[in-house]
Tab-separated table of C-alpha atoms in Angstrom:
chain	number	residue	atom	x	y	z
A	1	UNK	CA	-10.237	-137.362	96.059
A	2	UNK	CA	-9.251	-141.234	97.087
A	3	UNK	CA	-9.331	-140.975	101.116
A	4	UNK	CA	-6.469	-142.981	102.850
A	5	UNK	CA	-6.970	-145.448	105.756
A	6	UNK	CA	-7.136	-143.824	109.180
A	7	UNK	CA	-3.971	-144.666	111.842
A	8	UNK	CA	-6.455	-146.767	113.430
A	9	UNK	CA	-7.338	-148.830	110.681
A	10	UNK	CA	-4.070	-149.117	109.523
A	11	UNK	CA	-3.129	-150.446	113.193
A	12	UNK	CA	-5.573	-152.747	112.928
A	13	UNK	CA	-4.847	-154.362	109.684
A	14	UNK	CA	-0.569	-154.600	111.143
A	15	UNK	CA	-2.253	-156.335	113.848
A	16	UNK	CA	-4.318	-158.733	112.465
A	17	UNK	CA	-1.497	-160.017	110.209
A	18	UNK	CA	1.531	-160.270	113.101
A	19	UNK	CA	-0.841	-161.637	115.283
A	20	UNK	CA	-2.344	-164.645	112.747
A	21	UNK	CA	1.176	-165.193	112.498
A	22	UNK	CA	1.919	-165.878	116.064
A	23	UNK	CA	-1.645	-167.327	116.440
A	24	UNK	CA	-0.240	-170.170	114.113
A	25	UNK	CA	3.113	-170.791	115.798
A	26	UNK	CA	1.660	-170.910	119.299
A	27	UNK	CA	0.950	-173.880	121.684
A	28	UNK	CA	-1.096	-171.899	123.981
A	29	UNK	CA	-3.961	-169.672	123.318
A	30	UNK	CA	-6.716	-167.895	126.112
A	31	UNK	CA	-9.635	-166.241	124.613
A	32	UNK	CA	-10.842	-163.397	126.901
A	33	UNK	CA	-13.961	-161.428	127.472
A	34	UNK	CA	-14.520	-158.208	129.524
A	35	UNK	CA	-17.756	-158.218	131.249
A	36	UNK	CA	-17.726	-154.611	132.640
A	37	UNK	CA	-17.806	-152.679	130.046
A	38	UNK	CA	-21.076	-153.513	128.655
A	39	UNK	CA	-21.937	-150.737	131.483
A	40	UNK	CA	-19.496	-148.866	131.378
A	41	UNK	CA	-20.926	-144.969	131.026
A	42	UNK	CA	-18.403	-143.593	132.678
A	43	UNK	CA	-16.365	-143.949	129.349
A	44	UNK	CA	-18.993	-145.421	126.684
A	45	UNK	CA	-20.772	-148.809	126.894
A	46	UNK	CA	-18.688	-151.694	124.514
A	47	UNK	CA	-18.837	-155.674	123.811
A	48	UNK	CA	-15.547	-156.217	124.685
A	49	UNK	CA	-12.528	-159.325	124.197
A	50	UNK	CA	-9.435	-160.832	123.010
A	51	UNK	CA	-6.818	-162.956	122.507
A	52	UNK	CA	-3.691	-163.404	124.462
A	53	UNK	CA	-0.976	-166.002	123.050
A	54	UNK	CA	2.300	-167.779	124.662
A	55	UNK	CA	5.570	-165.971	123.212
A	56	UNK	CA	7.496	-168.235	125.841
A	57	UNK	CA	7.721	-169.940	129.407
A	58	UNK	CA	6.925	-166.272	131.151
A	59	UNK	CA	5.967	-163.949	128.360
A	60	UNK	CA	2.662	-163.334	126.698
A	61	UNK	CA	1.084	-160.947	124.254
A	62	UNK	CA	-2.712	-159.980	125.371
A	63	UNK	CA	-5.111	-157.732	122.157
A	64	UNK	CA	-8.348	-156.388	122.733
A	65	UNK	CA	-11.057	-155.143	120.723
A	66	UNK	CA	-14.283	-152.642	122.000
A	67	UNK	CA	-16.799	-151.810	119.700
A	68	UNK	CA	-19.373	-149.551	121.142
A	69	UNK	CA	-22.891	-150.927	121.087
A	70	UNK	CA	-25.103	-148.096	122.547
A	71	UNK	CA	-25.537	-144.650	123.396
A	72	UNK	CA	-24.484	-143.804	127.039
A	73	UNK	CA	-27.424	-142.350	129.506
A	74	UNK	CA	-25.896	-139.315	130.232
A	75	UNK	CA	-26.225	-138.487	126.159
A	76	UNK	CA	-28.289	-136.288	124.875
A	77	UNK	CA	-31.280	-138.215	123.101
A	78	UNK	CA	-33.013	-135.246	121.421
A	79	UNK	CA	-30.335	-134.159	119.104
A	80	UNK	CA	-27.477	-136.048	117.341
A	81	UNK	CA	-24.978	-133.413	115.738
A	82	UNK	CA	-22.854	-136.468	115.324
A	83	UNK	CA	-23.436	-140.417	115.064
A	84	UNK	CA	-23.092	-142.504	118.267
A	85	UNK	CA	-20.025	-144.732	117.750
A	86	UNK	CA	-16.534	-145.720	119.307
A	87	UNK	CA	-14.518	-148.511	119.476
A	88	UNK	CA	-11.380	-149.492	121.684
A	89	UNK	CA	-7.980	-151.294	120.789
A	90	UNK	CA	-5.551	-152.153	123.702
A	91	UNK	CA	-2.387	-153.848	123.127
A	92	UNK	CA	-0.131	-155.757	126.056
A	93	UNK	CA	3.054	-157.481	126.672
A	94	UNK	CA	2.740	-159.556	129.630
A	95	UNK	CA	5.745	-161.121	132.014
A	96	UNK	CA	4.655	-163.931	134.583
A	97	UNK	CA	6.099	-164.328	137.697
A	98	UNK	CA	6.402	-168.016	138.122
A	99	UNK	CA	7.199	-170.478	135.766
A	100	UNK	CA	3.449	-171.341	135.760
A	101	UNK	CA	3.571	-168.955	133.522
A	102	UNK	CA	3.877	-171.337	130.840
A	103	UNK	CA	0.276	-171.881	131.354
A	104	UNK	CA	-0.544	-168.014	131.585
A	105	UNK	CA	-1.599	-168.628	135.059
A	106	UNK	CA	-0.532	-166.756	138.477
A	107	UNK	CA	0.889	-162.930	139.031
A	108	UNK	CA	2.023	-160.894	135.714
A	109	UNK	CA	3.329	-157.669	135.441
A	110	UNK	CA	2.630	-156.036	132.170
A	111	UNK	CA	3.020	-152.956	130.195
A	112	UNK	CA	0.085	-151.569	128.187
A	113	UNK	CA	-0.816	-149.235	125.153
A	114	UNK	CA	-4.722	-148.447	124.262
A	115	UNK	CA	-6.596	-146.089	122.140
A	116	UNK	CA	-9.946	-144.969	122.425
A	117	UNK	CA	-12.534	-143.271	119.466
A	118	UNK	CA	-15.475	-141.647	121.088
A	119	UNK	CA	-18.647	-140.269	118.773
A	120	UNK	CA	-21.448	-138.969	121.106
A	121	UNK	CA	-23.638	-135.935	122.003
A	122	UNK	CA	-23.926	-134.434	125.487
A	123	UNK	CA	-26.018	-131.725	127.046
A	124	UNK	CA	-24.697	-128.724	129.497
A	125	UNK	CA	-26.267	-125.677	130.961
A	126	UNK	CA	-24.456	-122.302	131.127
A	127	UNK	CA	-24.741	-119.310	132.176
A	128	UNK	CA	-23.802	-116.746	129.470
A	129	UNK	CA	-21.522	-114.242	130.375
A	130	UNK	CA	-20.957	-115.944	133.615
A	131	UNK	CA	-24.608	-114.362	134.171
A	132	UNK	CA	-26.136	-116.462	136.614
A	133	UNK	CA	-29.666	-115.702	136.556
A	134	UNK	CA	-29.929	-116.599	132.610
A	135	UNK	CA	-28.968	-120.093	132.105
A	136	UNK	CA	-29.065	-122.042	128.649
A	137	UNK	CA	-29.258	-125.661	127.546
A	138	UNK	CA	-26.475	-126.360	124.919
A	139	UNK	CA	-26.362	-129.477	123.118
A	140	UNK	CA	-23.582	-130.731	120.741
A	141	UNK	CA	-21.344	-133.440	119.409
A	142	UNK	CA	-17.897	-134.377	120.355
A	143	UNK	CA	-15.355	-136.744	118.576
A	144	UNK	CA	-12.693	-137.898	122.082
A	145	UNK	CA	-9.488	-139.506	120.936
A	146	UNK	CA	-7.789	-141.152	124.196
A	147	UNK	CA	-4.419	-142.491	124.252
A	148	UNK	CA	-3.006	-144.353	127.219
A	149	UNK	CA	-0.115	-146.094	128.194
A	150	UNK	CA	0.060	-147.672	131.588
A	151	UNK	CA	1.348	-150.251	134.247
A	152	UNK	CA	-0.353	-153.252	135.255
A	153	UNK	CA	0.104	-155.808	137.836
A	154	UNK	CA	-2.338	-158.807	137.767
A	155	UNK	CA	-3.329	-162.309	138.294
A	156	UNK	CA	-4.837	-165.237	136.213
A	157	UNK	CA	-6.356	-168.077	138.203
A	158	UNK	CA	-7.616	-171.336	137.293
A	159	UNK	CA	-11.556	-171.904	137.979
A	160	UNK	CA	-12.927	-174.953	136.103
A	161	UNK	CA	-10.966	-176.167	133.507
A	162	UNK	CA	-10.353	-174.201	130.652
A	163	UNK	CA	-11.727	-171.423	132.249
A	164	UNK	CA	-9.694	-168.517	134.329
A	165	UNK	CA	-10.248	-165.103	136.082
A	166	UNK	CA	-8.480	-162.281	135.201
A	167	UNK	CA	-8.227	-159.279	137.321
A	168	UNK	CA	-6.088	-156.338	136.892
A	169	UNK	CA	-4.994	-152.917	138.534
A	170	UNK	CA	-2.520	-150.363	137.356
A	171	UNK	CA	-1.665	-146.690	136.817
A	172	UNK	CA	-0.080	-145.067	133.670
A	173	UNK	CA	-0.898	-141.471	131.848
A	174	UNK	CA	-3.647	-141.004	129.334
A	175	UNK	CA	-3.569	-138.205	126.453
A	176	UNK	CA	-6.723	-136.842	125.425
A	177	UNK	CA	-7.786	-134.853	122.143
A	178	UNK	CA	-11.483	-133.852	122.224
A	179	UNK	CA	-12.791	-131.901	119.247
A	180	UNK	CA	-16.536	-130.171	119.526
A	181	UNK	CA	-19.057	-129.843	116.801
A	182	UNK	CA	-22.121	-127.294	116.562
A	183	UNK	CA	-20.926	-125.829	120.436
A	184	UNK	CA	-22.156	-122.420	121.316
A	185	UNK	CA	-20.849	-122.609	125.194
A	186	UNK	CA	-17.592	-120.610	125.271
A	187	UNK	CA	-14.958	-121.411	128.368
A	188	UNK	CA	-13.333	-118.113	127.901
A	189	UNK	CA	-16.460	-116.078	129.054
A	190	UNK	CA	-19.088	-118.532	129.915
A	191	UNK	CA	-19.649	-120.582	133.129
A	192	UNK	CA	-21.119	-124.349	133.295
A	193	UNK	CA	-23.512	-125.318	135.812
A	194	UNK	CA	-22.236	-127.816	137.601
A	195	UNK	CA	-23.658	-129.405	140.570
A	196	UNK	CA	-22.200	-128.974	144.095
A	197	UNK	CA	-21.432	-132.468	145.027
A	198	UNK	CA	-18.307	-133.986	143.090
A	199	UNK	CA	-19.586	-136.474	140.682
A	200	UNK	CA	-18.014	-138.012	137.069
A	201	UNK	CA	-20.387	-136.837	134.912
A	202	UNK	CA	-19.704	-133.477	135.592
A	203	UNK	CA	-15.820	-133.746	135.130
A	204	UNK	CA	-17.002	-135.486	131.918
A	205	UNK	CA	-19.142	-132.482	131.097
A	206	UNK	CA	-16.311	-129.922	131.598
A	207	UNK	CA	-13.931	-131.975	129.596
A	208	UNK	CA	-16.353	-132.062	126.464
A	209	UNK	CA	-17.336	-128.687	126.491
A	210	UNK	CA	-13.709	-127.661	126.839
A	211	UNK	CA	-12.621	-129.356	124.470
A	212	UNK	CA	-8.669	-129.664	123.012
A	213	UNK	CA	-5.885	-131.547	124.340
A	214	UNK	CA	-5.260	-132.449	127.760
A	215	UNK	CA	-2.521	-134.962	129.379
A	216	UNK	CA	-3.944	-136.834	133.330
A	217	UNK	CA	-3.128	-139.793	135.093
A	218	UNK	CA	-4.935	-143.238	134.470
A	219	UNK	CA	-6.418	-145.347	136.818
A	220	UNK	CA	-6.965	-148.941	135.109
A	221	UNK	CA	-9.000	-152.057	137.155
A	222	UNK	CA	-11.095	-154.680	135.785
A	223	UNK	CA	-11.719	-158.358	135.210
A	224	UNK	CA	-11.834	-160.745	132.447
A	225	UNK	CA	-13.635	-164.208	131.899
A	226	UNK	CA	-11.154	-166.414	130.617
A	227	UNK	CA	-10.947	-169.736	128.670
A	228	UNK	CA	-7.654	-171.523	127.835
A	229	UNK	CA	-7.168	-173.718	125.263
């Protein structure tokens, strides 16, 4: 049976082709790259950048592209029930605050879409039966599907150049759909181990092994590396 692109790759091809289009028409171009998440394990580790282009005096359209590079250290390296891989699209509309803008440099306020594809393999112990003296290691694979859309207020300043800084802050909602492969754990009469200090790997943990679809807040920040042509 022919197989039909995925939403994702059909987003990316509508993309590509408005955004060659406006790529051609445009006076003003800044090719970006995102430095932090090349560590990021919070999420998953990705080589990171993009494009943003004039569309006038204030406005701007910004695209990004992840693609996942390595495994994360909190992953489990003994077994792979599924192959390590993700990538991340984010797409923004930007509106400058002064008429520097022209030059997609000063304060912006923009409005932001992303999605996120997560492949990896993580590791819990749990107790069976919420039986605490007989805990067992349960490793298994996980496919996480994150959409966000959020808020952003920012600012692009000039360093040397062509070259600008790009650091950003915002809020906005995120909708995750996290489906489990080869899991034994079972929330409704098992109990994780978790460890007694509050830490993110262990709200990571609970959302894998849970698994299904959950809506939380979003909390964006980062910083770009900029170069204007």
């Amino acid at each position: 049976m022919k197989k039909f692109p995925s939403f994702s790759c059909l987003f990316l091809l509508l993309f590509l082709f408005v955004y060659s289009s406006l790529f051609a028409q445009t006076d003003k171009v800044s090719i970006k790259f995102s430095p932090l998440p090349l560590i990021d394990d919070i999420g998953f580790p990705t080589i990171q950048g993009g494009v943003e282009v004039r569309l006038s005096n204030r406005l701007s359209w910004y695209n990004e592209l992840g693609i996942k590079y390595r495994e994360c250290m909190s992953e489990n390296l003994d077994t792979c029930f599924v192959a390590s891989r993700g990538y991340k699209l984010r797409s923004e509309l930007r509106h400058y605050f002064k008429k520097n803008g022209a030059n997609m440099e000063g304060s912006y306020f923009a409005i932001n879409a992303s999605f996120f594809q997560n492949y990896h393999n993580p590791q819990i112990t749990y107790y069976p039966n919420k039986d605490s003296a007989n805990g067992r290691k349960d490793g298994f694979g996980v496919k996480k599907e994150v959409f966000s859309l959020n808020l952003l207020y920012g600012f692009q300043k000039k360093l040397y150049k062509g070259f600008t800084i790009d650091a950003y802050g915002g809020l906005g909602i995120r909708f995750r759909d996290v489906t489990t492969y080869y899991k034994e754990f079972d929330k409704n009469y098992d109990t994780i181990d978790l460890p007694i200090d509050f830490s993110i790997l262990s709200i990571r943990q609970i959302v894998d092994a849970n698994g299904g679809k959950t809506v939380v807040p979003n909390l964006v920040l980062g910083v770009r590396i900029c170069y204007n042509f």
